[in-house]
């Protein structure tokens, strides 16, 4: 009897040790903190909204258009990165819209395409930051569309992907401000998509995420602005961890020599998660999630060294908050 009792006691001790080891392992995982810190910045002065456009020139971020849950919008604003305040500018001159695109070339902003609540659009306008004036330019020569992506080099703007009302798109076009013309480019072998995200590191642009035919897209591409060539990179969901990057309506931005994808809809709803991309190793690393409301269809301002995420929506909640991201700081929830 004593022998059986001793054996039972040994078994109980062994089980207890296993339980403690398992708990310690779980606690270790739970306690592992991600690097990155978000700090509150000046709340947007105007109407909360999602699917606005944004571009950055120097230390000024420019934002306008969008949808507030009831109305399509055309007001336009500037955010002073150094001063941390907003100023209202001349209204965008086209029809009210959301899901448009914007880019900046030589101290001018360019805004066009989008959706006015009835049809997709292809009109385009330039904004002169020095005079706070708008001028209509040549219409986009691809099909009318919304939810496309846009980016720029020092001398040209680029627009591609999106949804034309019937079909998701994968074509890309170059806009030349010097002669006010659009030229279709070739060489992109990726999937059709809408609501994708891009970020620019040095002279290369990185394109990924988005949705088409009800599926989140996992291919990832690099566009070389020097020779306008595309190169396919490792798929985003190449391993189980990276599968969590897949999303639509995410926001892309750059800090130093790293690119970032933040927030968006991961298929289960708005997400606060943030991922950092290293172009040298072609790898992703998760950073501290946005500490406030999860969101999709937000905007970003980025001058290459400082980056901000603002606005967006969570379901029917439209947002007007604004946050700056510090990727190398420890998280501080009191910021």
mmCIF file of C-alpha atoms in Angstrom:
data_model
loop_
_atom_site.group_PDB
_atom_site.id
_atom_site.type_symbol
_atom_site.label_atom_id
_atom_site.label_comp_id
_atom_site.label_asym_id
_atom_site.label_seq_id
_atom_site.Cartn_x
_atom_site.Cartn_y
_atom_site.Cartn_z
ATOM 1 C CA UNK A 1 0.000 0.000 0.000
ATOM 2 C CA UNK A 2 2.803 2.405 0.900
ATOM 3 C CA UNK A 3 4.590 1.502 -2.313
ATOM 4 C CA UNK A 4 1.518 2.406 -4.411
ATOM 5 C CA UNK A 5 1.000 5.558 -2.401
ATOM 6 C CA UNK A 6 4.618 6.634 -2.992
ATOM 7 C CA UNK A 7 4.281 5.929 -6.700
ATOM 8 C CA UNK A 8 1.123 8.044 -6.844
ATOM 9 C CA UNK A 9 2.872 10.899 -5.035
ATOM 10 C CA UNK A 10 5.757 10.804 -7.534
ATOM 11 C CA UNK A 11 3.308 10.922 -10.426
ATOM 12 C CA UNK A 12 1.504 13.868 -8.872
ATOM 13 C CA UNK A 13 4.772 15.753 -8.415
ATOM 14 C CA UNK A 14 5.729 15.032 -12.040
ATOM 15 C CA UNK A 15 2.407 16.330 -13.298
ATOM 16 C CA UNK A 16 2.759 19.444 -11.142
ATOM 17 C CA UNK A 17 6.213 20.131 -12.580
ATOM 18 C CA UNK A 18 4.882 19.768 -16.132
ATOM 19 C CA UNK A 19 2.042 22.165 -15.371
ATOM 20 C CA UNK A 20 4.459 24.722 -13.912
ATOM 21 C CA UNK A 21 6.766 24.408 -16.923
ATOM 22 C CA UNK A 22 3.836 24.864 -19.303
ATOM 23 C CA UNK A 23 2.597 27.898 -17.368
ATOM 24 C CA UNK A 24 6.067 29.416 -17.348
ATOM 25 C CA UNK A 25 6.325 28.893 -21.081
ATOM 26 C CA UNK A 26 2.944 30.574 -21.645
ATOM 27 C CA UNK A 27 3.842 33.460 -19.362
ATOM 28 C CA UNK A 28 7.125 33.885 -21.186
ATOM 29 C CA UNK A 29 5.279 34.174 -24.500
ATOM 30 C CA UNK A 30 2.693 36.523 -23.030
ATOM 31 C CA UNK A 31 5.361 38.712 -21.478
ATOM 32 C CA UNK A 32 7.323 39.032 -24.713
ATOM 33 C CA UNK A 33 6.776 42.648 -25.712
ATOM 34 C CA UNK A 34 6.928 44.022 -29.226
ATOM 35 C CA UNK A 35 9.036 47.056 -30.020
ATOM 36 C CA UNK A 36 7.360 50.289 -31.102
ATOM 37 C CA UNK A 37 5.474 53.119 -29.442
ATOM 38 C CA UNK A 38 2.507 55.250 -30.499
ATOM 39 C CA UNK A 39 2.050 58.835 -29.293
ATOM 40 C CA UNK A 40 -1.115 60.938 -29.487
ATOM 41 C CA UNK A 41 -0.894 63.935 -31.774
ATOM 42 C CA UNK A 42 -3.322 66.754 -32.582
ATOM 43 C CA UNK A 43 -6.823 65.450 -33.302
ATOM 44 C CA UNK A 44 -8.087 66.389 -36.761
ATOM 45 C CA UNK A 45 -10.112 69.628 -36.657
ATOM 46 C CA UNK A 46 -12.670 68.615 -39.275
ATOM 47 C CA UNK A 47 -15.263 65.877 -39.759
ATOM 48 C CA UNK A 48 -14.196 62.305 -38.864
ATOM 49 C CA UNK A 49 -13.873 60.223 -42.022
ATOM 50 C CA UNK A 50 -12.402 57.251 -43.832
ATOM 51 C CA UNK A 51 -11.050 56.631 -47.348
ATOM 52 C CA UNK A 52 -9.570 60.125 -47.617
ATOM 53 C CA UNK A 53 -6.475 60.921 -49.705
ATOM 54 C CA UNK A 54 -3.154 62.089 -48.298
ATOM 55 C CA UNK A 55 0.285 63.156 -49.479
ATOM 56 C CA UNK A 56 3.318 64.731 -47.806
ATOM 57 C CA UNK A 57 5.520 67.571 -49.038
ATOM 58 C CA UNK A 58 8.414 68.467 -46.771
ATOM 59 C CA UNK A 59 7.121 68.631 -43.212
ATOM 60 C CA UNK A 60 3.501 69.197 -44.187
ATOM 61 C CA UNK A 61 0.905 66.492 -44.598
ATOM 62 C CA UNK A 62 -2.079 67.214 -46.859
ATOM 63 C CA UNK A 63 -5.442 65.446 -46.562
ATOM 64 C CA UNK A 64 -8.910 65.724 -48.025
ATOM 65 C CA UNK A 65 -12.022 64.114 -49.534
ATOM 66 C CA UNK A 66 -13.385 60.922 -47.910
ATOM 67 C CA UNK A 67 -16.677 59.679 -46.473
ATOM 68 C CA UNK A 68 -18.101 60.377 -42.996
ATOM 69 C CA UNK A 69 -20.857 57.756 -42.924
ATOM 70 C CA UNK A 70 -23.461 60.105 -44.402
ATOM 71 C CA UNK A 71 -21.748 62.374 -46.934
ATOM 72 C CA UNK A 72 -18.946 62.299 -49.474
ATOM 73 C CA UNK A 73 -16.505 65.137 -48.818
ATOM 74 C CA UNK A 74 -14.270 67.596 -50.670
ATOM 75 C CA UNK A 75 -12.712 69.759 -47.936
ATOM 76 C CA UNK A 76 -8.914 69.840 -47.795
ATOM 77 C CA UNK A 77 -6.505 70.283 -44.885
ATOM 78 C CA UNK A 78 -2.821 70.541 -43.968
ATOM 79 C CA UNK A 79 -1.161 69.003 -40.926
ATOM 80 C CA UNK A 80 2.031 70.725 -39.731
ATOM 81 C CA UNK A 81 4.329 67.891 -38.620
ATOM 82 C CA UNK A 82 6.672 70.158 -36.640
ATOM 83 C CA UNK A 83 3.978 72.407 -35.171
ATOM 84 C CA UNK A 84 1.438 69.611 -34.547
ATOM 85 C CA UNK A 85 -1.621 71.518 -35.778
ATOM 86 C CA UNK A 86 -4.156 71.434 -38.628
ATOM 87 C CA UNK A 87 -5.160 74.216 -41.066
ATOM 88 C CA UNK A 88 -8.038 74.200 -43.537
ATOM 89 C CA UNK A 89 -7.150 74.893 -47.180
ATOM 90 C CA UNK A 90 -9.077 75.556 -50.390
ATOM 91 C CA UNK A 91 -11.633 72.842 -51.092
ATOM 92 C CA UNK A 92 -10.829 70.157 -53.615
ATOM 93 C CA UNK A 93 -12.531 71.420 -56.828
ATOM 94 C CA UNK A 94 -13.912 68.146 -58.140
ATOM 95 C CA UNK A 95 -17.092 66.415 -57.067
ATOM 96 C CA UNK A 96 -17.198 65.068 -53.507
ATOM 97 C CA UNK A 97 -15.709 61.551 -53.309
ATOM 98 C CA UNK A 98 -13.928 58.858 -51.377
ATOM 99 C CA UNK A 99 -11.486 56.060 -52.277
ATOM 100 C CA UNK A 100 -9.505 58.444 -54.546
ATOM 101 C CA UNK A 101 -5.698 58.511 -54.826
ATOM 102 C CA UNK A 102 -3.028 61.166 -54.329
ATOM 103 C CA UNK A 103 0.692 61.633 -54.948
ATOM 104 C CA UNK A 104 3.178 64.523 -54.868
ATOM 105 C CA UNK A 105 5.729 65.622 -57.494
ATOM 106 C CA UNK A 106 7.939 68.732 -57.262
ATOM 107 C CA UNK A 107 6.010 70.474 -54.495
ATOM 108 C CA UNK A 108 2.637 69.871 -56.094
ATOM 109 C CA UNK A 109 -0.014 67.437 -55.003
ATOM 110 C CA UNK A 110 -2.161 65.446 -57.431
ATOM 111 C CA UNK A 111 -5.580 64.010 -56.578
ATOM 112 C CA UNK A 112 -7.982 62.027 -58.732
ATOM 113 C CA UNK A 113 -10.203 59.007 -59.432
ATOM 114 C CA UNK A 114 -12.465 57.717 -56.624
ATOM 115 C CA UNK A 115 -16.181 57.124 -56.055
ATOM 116 C CA UNK A 116 -18.917 59.750 -55.645
ATOM 117 C CA UNK A 117 -21.613 57.415 -54.319
ATOM 118 C CA UNK A 118 -22.970 56.622 -57.778
ATOM 119 C CA UNK A 119 -20.094 56.041 -60.202
ATOM 120 C CA UNK A 120 -16.340 55.568 -60.296
ATOM 121 C CA UNK A 121 -14.350 58.611 -61.490
ATOM 122 C CA UNK A 122 -11.281 59.402 -63.612
ATOM 123 C CA UNK A 123 -10.873 63.192 -63.303
ATOM 124 C CA UNK A 124 -7.617 64.598 -61.875
ATOM 125 C CA UNK A 125 -6.443 67.874 -60.278
ATOM 126 C CA UNK A 126 -3.147 69.417 -59.201
ATOM 127 C CA UNK A 127 -2.663 71.428 -56.008
ATOM 128 C CA UNK A 128 -0.071 74.208 -55.692
ATOM 129 C CA UNK A 129 1.001 74.365 -52.036
ATOM 130 C CA UNK A 130 2.605 77.799 -52.502
ATOM 131 C CA UNK A 131 -0.586 79.502 -53.699
ATOM 132 C CA UNK A 132 -3.226 77.191 -52.161
ATOM 133 C CA UNK A 133 -4.868 76.801 -55.584
ATOM 134 C CA UNK A 134 -6.150 73.908 -57.684
ATOM 135 C CA UNK A 135 -6.078 73.274 -61.428
ATOM 136 C CA UNK A 136 -7.739 70.497 -63.391
ATOM 137 C CA UNK A 137 -5.301 68.377 -65.401
ATOM 138 C CA UNK A 138 -5.700 65.590 -67.956
ATOM 139 C CA UNK A 139 -8.166 62.894 -66.958
ATOM 140 C CA UNK A 140 -6.696 59.555 -65.993
ATOM 141 C CA UNK A 141 -6.610 57.509 -69.211
ATOM 142 C CA UNK A 142 -7.233 54.125 -67.667
ATOM 143 C CA UNK A 143 -10.767 53.068 -66.789
ATOM 144 C CA UNK A 144 -12.638 55.037 -64.139
ATOM 145 C CA UNK A 145 -11.934 53.497 -60.745
ATOM 146 C CA UNK A 146 -11.763 53.640 -56.979
ATOM 147 C CA UNK A 147 -9.584 52.013 -54.296
ATOM 148 C CA UNK A 148 -6.440 52.135 -56.465
ATOM 149 C CA UNK A 149 -2.870 52.850 -55.277
ATOM 150 C CA UNK A 150 -0.611 55.751 -56.239
ATOM 151 C CA UNK A 151 2.998 56.786 -55.616
ATOM 152 C CA UNK A 152 5.609 59.050 -57.207
ATOM 153 C CA UNK A 153 9.214 59.575 -58.244
ATOM 154 C CA UNK A 154 10.961 62.948 -58.429
ATOM 155 C CA UNK A 155 9.476 63.582 -61.865
ATOM 156 C CA UNK A 156 6.331 61.452 -62.309
ATOM 157 C CA UNK A 157 3.304 59.981 -60.592
ATOM 158 C CA UNK A 158 2.081 56.380 -60.870
ATOM 159 C CA UNK A 159 -1.380 54.876 -60.506
ATOM 160 C CA UNK A 160 -2.573 51.283 -60.681
ATOM 161 C CA UNK A 161 -4.890 48.507 -59.485
ATOM 162 C CA UNK A 162 -8.332 49.409 -58.081
ATOM 163 C CA UNK A 163 -11.956 48.609 -58.960
ATOM 164 C CA UNK A 164 -13.808 50.042 -61.975
ATOM 165 C CA UNK A 165 -17.344 49.155 -60.872
ATOM 166 C CA UNK A 166 -17.314 45.775 -62.606
ATOM 167 C CA UNK A 167 -13.796 44.416 -62.379
ATOM 168 C CA UNK A 168 -10.718 44.561 -60.163
ATOM 169 C CA UNK A 169 -7.723 45.995 -62.030
ATOM 170 C CA UNK A 170 -3.971 45.323 -62.325
ATOM 171 C CA UNK A 171 -2.868 47.908 -64.925
ATOM 172 C CA UNK A 172 -0.358 50.655 -64.096
ATOM 173 C CA UNK A 173 0.063 54.123 -65.570
ATOM 174 C CA UNK A 174 2.623 56.943 -65.384
ATOM 175 C CA UNK A 175 1.614 60.605 -65.227
ATOM 176 C CA UNK A 176 4.167 63.141 -66.551
ATOM 177 C CA UNK A 177 3.520 66.650 -65.152
ATOM 178 C CA UNK A 178 5.805 68.284 -67.727
ATOM 179 C CA UNK A 179 3.502 67.422 -70.626
ATOM 180 C CA UNK A 180 0.305 66.542 -68.728
ATOM 181 C CA UNK A 181 0.057 63.031 -70.191
ATOM 182 C CA UNK A 182 -0.668 59.503 -69.016
ATOM 183 C CA UNK A 183 1.252 56.486 -70.359
ATOM 184 C CA UNK A 184 0.388 52.854 -69.671
ATOM 185 C CA UNK A 185 3.261 50.723 -68.364
ATOM 186 C CA UNK A 186 3.927 46.999 -68.747
ATOM 187 C CA UNK A 187 5.729 44.411 -66.656
ATOM 188 C CA UNK A 188 3.526 43.982 -63.590
ATOM 189 C CA UNK A 189 2.702 40.277 -63.184
ATOM 190 C CA UNK A 190 0.804 40.451 -59.911
ATOM 191 C CA UNK A 191 -2.808 39.782 -59.082
ATOM 192 C CA UNK A 192 -5.738 42.095 -59.622
ATOM 193 C CA UNK A 193 -6.737 43.876 -56.422
ATOM 194 C CA UNK A 194 -8.380 46.804 -54.734
ATOM 195 C CA UNK A 195 -7.586 48.424 -51.365
ATOM 196 C CA UNK A 196 -3.904 47.486 -51.541
ATOM 197 C CA UNK A 197 -1.087 49.375 -49.775
ATOM 198 C CA UNK A 198 2.274 50.765 -50.883
ATOM 199 C CA UNK A 199 5.344 52.293 -49.265
ATOM 200 C CA UNK A 200 8.532 53.738 -50.743
ATOM 201 C CA UNK A 201 12.101 53.098 -49.568
ATOM 202 C CA UNK A 202 14.786 55.084 -51.415
ATOM 203 C CA UNK A 203 14.056 54.591 -55.126
ATOM 204 C CA UNK A 204 11.884 51.514 -54.796
ATOM 205 C CA UNK A 205 8.179 51.118 -54.115
ATOM 206 C CA UNK A 206 6.668 48.044 -52.450
ATOM 207 C CA UNK A 207 3.136 46.901 -53.222
ATOM 208 C CA UNK A 208 1.086 44.261 -51.432
ATOM 209 C CA UNK A 209 -2.086 43.209 -49.596
ATOM 210 C CA UNK A 210 -5.561 44.118 -50.905
ATOM 211 C CA UNK A 211 -8.507 41.961 -51.905
ATOM 212 C CA UNK A 212 -9.934 40.471 -55.097
ATOM 213 C CA UNK A 213 -12.786 38.008 -55.691
ATOM 214 C CA UNK A 214 -13.325 37.891 -51.947
ATOM 215 C CA UNK A 215 -9.764 36.718 -51.187
ATOM 216 C CA UNK A 216 -6.983 38.645 -49.465
ATOM 217 C CA UNK A 217 -3.978 38.812 -51.801
ATOM 218 C CA UNK A 218 -0.610 37.455 -50.690
ATOM 219 C CA UNK A 219 1.786 38.368 -53.518
ATOM 220 C CA UNK A 220 4.320 41.120 -52.844
ATOM 221 C CA UNK A 221 6.113 43.251 -55.434
ATOM 222 C CA UNK A 222 8.940 45.757 -55.772
ATOM 223 C CA UNK A 223 8.827 48.557 -58.368
ATOM 224 C CA UNK A 224 12.160 50.161 -59.298
ATOM 225 C CA UNK A 225 11.540 53.829 -60.084
ATOM 226 C CA UNK A 226 14.873 54.145 -61.900
ATOM 227 C CA UNK A 227 13.959 51.812 -64.760
ATOM 228 C CA UNK A 228 10.221 51.275 -64.105
ATOM 229 C CA UNK A 229 10.657 47.525 -63.692
ATOM 230 C CA UNK A 230 8.793 45.099 -61.409
ATOM 231 C CA UNK A 231 10.241 42.268 -59.324
ATOM 232 C CA UNK A 232 8.245 39.676 -57.399
ATOM 233 C CA UNK A 233 9.332 39.128 -53.796
ATOM 234 C CA UNK A 234 8.546 36.402 -51.263
ATOM 235 C CA UNK A 235 4.811 35.959 -50.756
ATOM 236 C CA UNK A 236 3.561 37.625 -47.600
ATOM 237 C CA UNK A 237 2.090 34.396 -46.170
ATOM 238 C CA UNK A 238 5.213 32.346 -46.853
ATOM 239 C CA UNK A 239 4.996 31.053 -43.267
ATOM 240 C CA UNK A 240 2.243 30.808 -40.657
ATOM 241 C CA UNK A 241 3.359 33.958 -38.848
ATOM 242 C CA UNK A 242 3.281 36.162 -41.943
ATOM 243 C CA UNK A 243 -0.215 34.977 -42.786
ATOM 244 C CA UNK A 244 -1.466 37.494 -40.248
ATOM 245 C CA UNK A 245 -0.197 40.361 -42.445
ATOM 246 C CA UNK A 246 -2.829 39.660 -45.104
ATOM 247 C CA UNK A 247 -5.471 42.412 -45.122
ATOM 248 C CA UNK A 248 -7.219 45.077 -47.181
ATOM 249 C CA UNK A 249 -7.561 48.781 -46.505
ATOM 250 C CA UNK A 250 -4.196 48.879 -44.689
ATOM 251 C CA UNK A 251 -1.982 51.958 -44.507
ATOM 252 C CA UNK A 252 1.624 51.977 -45.757
ATOM 253 C CA UNK A 253 4.401 54.365 -44.693
ATOM 254 C CA UNK A 254 8.186 54.610 -44.383
ATOM 255 C CA UNK A 255 10.584 55.444 -41.568
ATOM 256 C CA UNK A 256 14.254 55.400 -42.471
ATOM 257 C CA UNK A 257 15.119 52.243 -44.401
ATOM 258 C CA UNK A 258 12.073 50.256 -43.289
ATOM 259 C CA UNK A 259 8.542 50.058 -44.617
ATOM 260 C CA UNK A 260 5.405 49.579 -42.511
ATOM 261 C CA UNK A 261 1.910 48.189 -42.974
ATOM 262 C CA UNK A 262 -0.574 49.188 -40.303
ATOM 263 C CA UNK A 263 -4.185 48.403 -39.473
ATOM 264 C CA UNK A 264 -6.661 47.427 -42.227
ATOM 265 C CA UNK A 265 -9.244 44.646 -42.357
ATOM 266 C CA UNK A 266 -7.753 41.165 -41.917
ATOM 267 C CA UNK A 267 -10.919 39.349 -42.954
ATOM 268 C CA UNK A 268 -12.277 39.245 -39.434
ATOM 269 C CA UNK A 269 -12.712 42.994 -39.071
ATOM 270 C CA UNK A 270 -10.524 46.058 -38.450
ATOM 271 C CA UNK A 271 -7.095 45.223 -37.055
ATOM 272 C CA UNK A 272 -4.640 47.288 -34.963
ATOM 273 C CA UNK A 273 -1.590 45.185 -35.919
ATOM 274 C CA UNK A 274 1.549 46.711 -37.420
ATOM 275 C CA UNK A 275 4.316 45.046 -39.437
ATOM 276 C CA UNK A 276 7.800 46.242 -40.385
ATOM 277 C CA UNK A 277 9.449 45.249 -43.673
ATOM 278 C CA UNK A 278 13.223 44.941 -44.154
ATOM 279 C CA UNK A 279 14.035 45.244 -47.884
ATOM 280 C CA UNK A 280 17.547 43.846 -47.433
ATOM 281 C CA UNK A 281 16.406 40.494 -46.038
ATOM 282 C CA UNK A 282 12.907 40.580 -47.606
ATOM 283 C CA UNK A 283 11.418 39.742 -44.198
ATOM 284 C CA UNK A 284 8.658 41.023 -41.892
ATOM 285 C CA UNK A 285 8.717 41.714 -38.166
ATOM 286 C CA UNK A 286 5.668 42.504 -36.038
ATOM 287 C CA UNK A 287 5.707 45.780 -34.098
ATOM 288 C CA UNK A 288 3.511 47.171 -31.336
ATOM 289 C CA UNK A 289 -0.103 47.406 -32.464
ATOM 290 C CA UNK A 290 -1.835 50.765 -32.686
ATOM 291 C CA UNK A 291 -2.830 51.338 -29.064
ATOM 292 C CA UNK A 292 -6.197 52.934 -29.796
ATOM 293 C CA UNK A 293 -9.229 51.948 -31.874
ATOM 294 C CA UNK A 294 -8.633 49.296 -34.533
ATOM 295 C CA UNK A 295 -9.316 50.725 -37.984
ATOM 296 C CA UNK A 296 -9.219 50.381 -41.714
ATOM 297 C CA UNK A 297 -9.071 52.934 -44.553
ATOM 298 C CA UNK A 298 -6.911 55.348 -42.546
ATOM 299 C CA UNK A 299 -4.358 57.806 -43.972
ATOM 300 C CA UNK A 300 -0.647 58.250 -43.346
ATOM 301 C CA UNK A 301 1.704 61.238 -43.466
ATOM 302 C CA UNK A 302 5.386 60.383 -43.810
ATOM 303 C CA UNK A 303 8.433 62.546 -44.554
ATOM 304 C CA UNK A 304 10.702 59.496 -44.454
ATOM 305 C CA UNK A 305 11.834 60.099 -40.874
ATOM 306 C CA UNK A 306 8.553 60.724 -39.065
ATOM 307 C CA UNK A 307 5.244 59.009 -39.788
ATOM 308 C CA UNK A 308 1.664 59.450 -38.619
ATOM 309 C CA UNK A 309 -1.577 57.492 -38.963
ATOM 310 C CA UNK A 310 -4.888 59.344 -38.739
ATOM 311 C CA UNK A 311 -8.627 58.964 -39.305
ATOM 312 C CA UNK A 312 -10.197 55.760 -40.730
ATOM 313 C CA UNK A 313 -13.153 53.761 -39.488
ATOM 314 C CA UNK A 314 -14.140 50.827 -37.329
ATOM 315 C CA UNK A 315 -17.460 49.559 -38.694
ATOM 316 C CA UNK A 316 -19.776 52.574 -38.600
ATOM 317 C CA UNK A 317 -17.508 54.512 -36.236
ATOM 318 C CA UNK A 318 -15.630 57.198 -38.184
ATOM 319 C CA UNK A 319 -12.472 58.491 -36.550
ATOM 320 C CA UNK A 320 -10.612 61.811 -36.263
ATOM 321 C CA UNK A 321 -7.621 60.856 -34.087
ATOM 322 C CA UNK A 322 -3.958 61.089 -35.096
ATOM 323 C CA UNK A 323 -0.869 59.185 -33.879
ATOM 324 C CA UNK A 324 2.879 59.262 -34.471
ATOM 325 C CA UNK A 325 4.833 55.986 -34.555
ATOM 326 C CA UNK A 326 8.283 55.463 -33.010
ATOM 327 C CA UNK A 327 9.446 52.005 -34.140
ATOM 328 C CA UNK A 328 12.537 51.756 -31.898
ATOM 329 C CA UNK A 329 10.920 52.838 -28.618
ATOM 330 C CA UNK A 330 9.409 50.587 -25.970
ATOM 331 C CA UNK A 331 5.633 50.765 -25.725
ATOM 332 C CA UNK A 332 4.334 53.383 -23.305
ATOM 333 C CA UNK A 333 0.561 53.241 -22.921
ATOM 334 C CA UNK A 334 0.533 56.627 -21.143
ATOM 335 C CA UNK A 335 1.701 58.564 -24.265
#
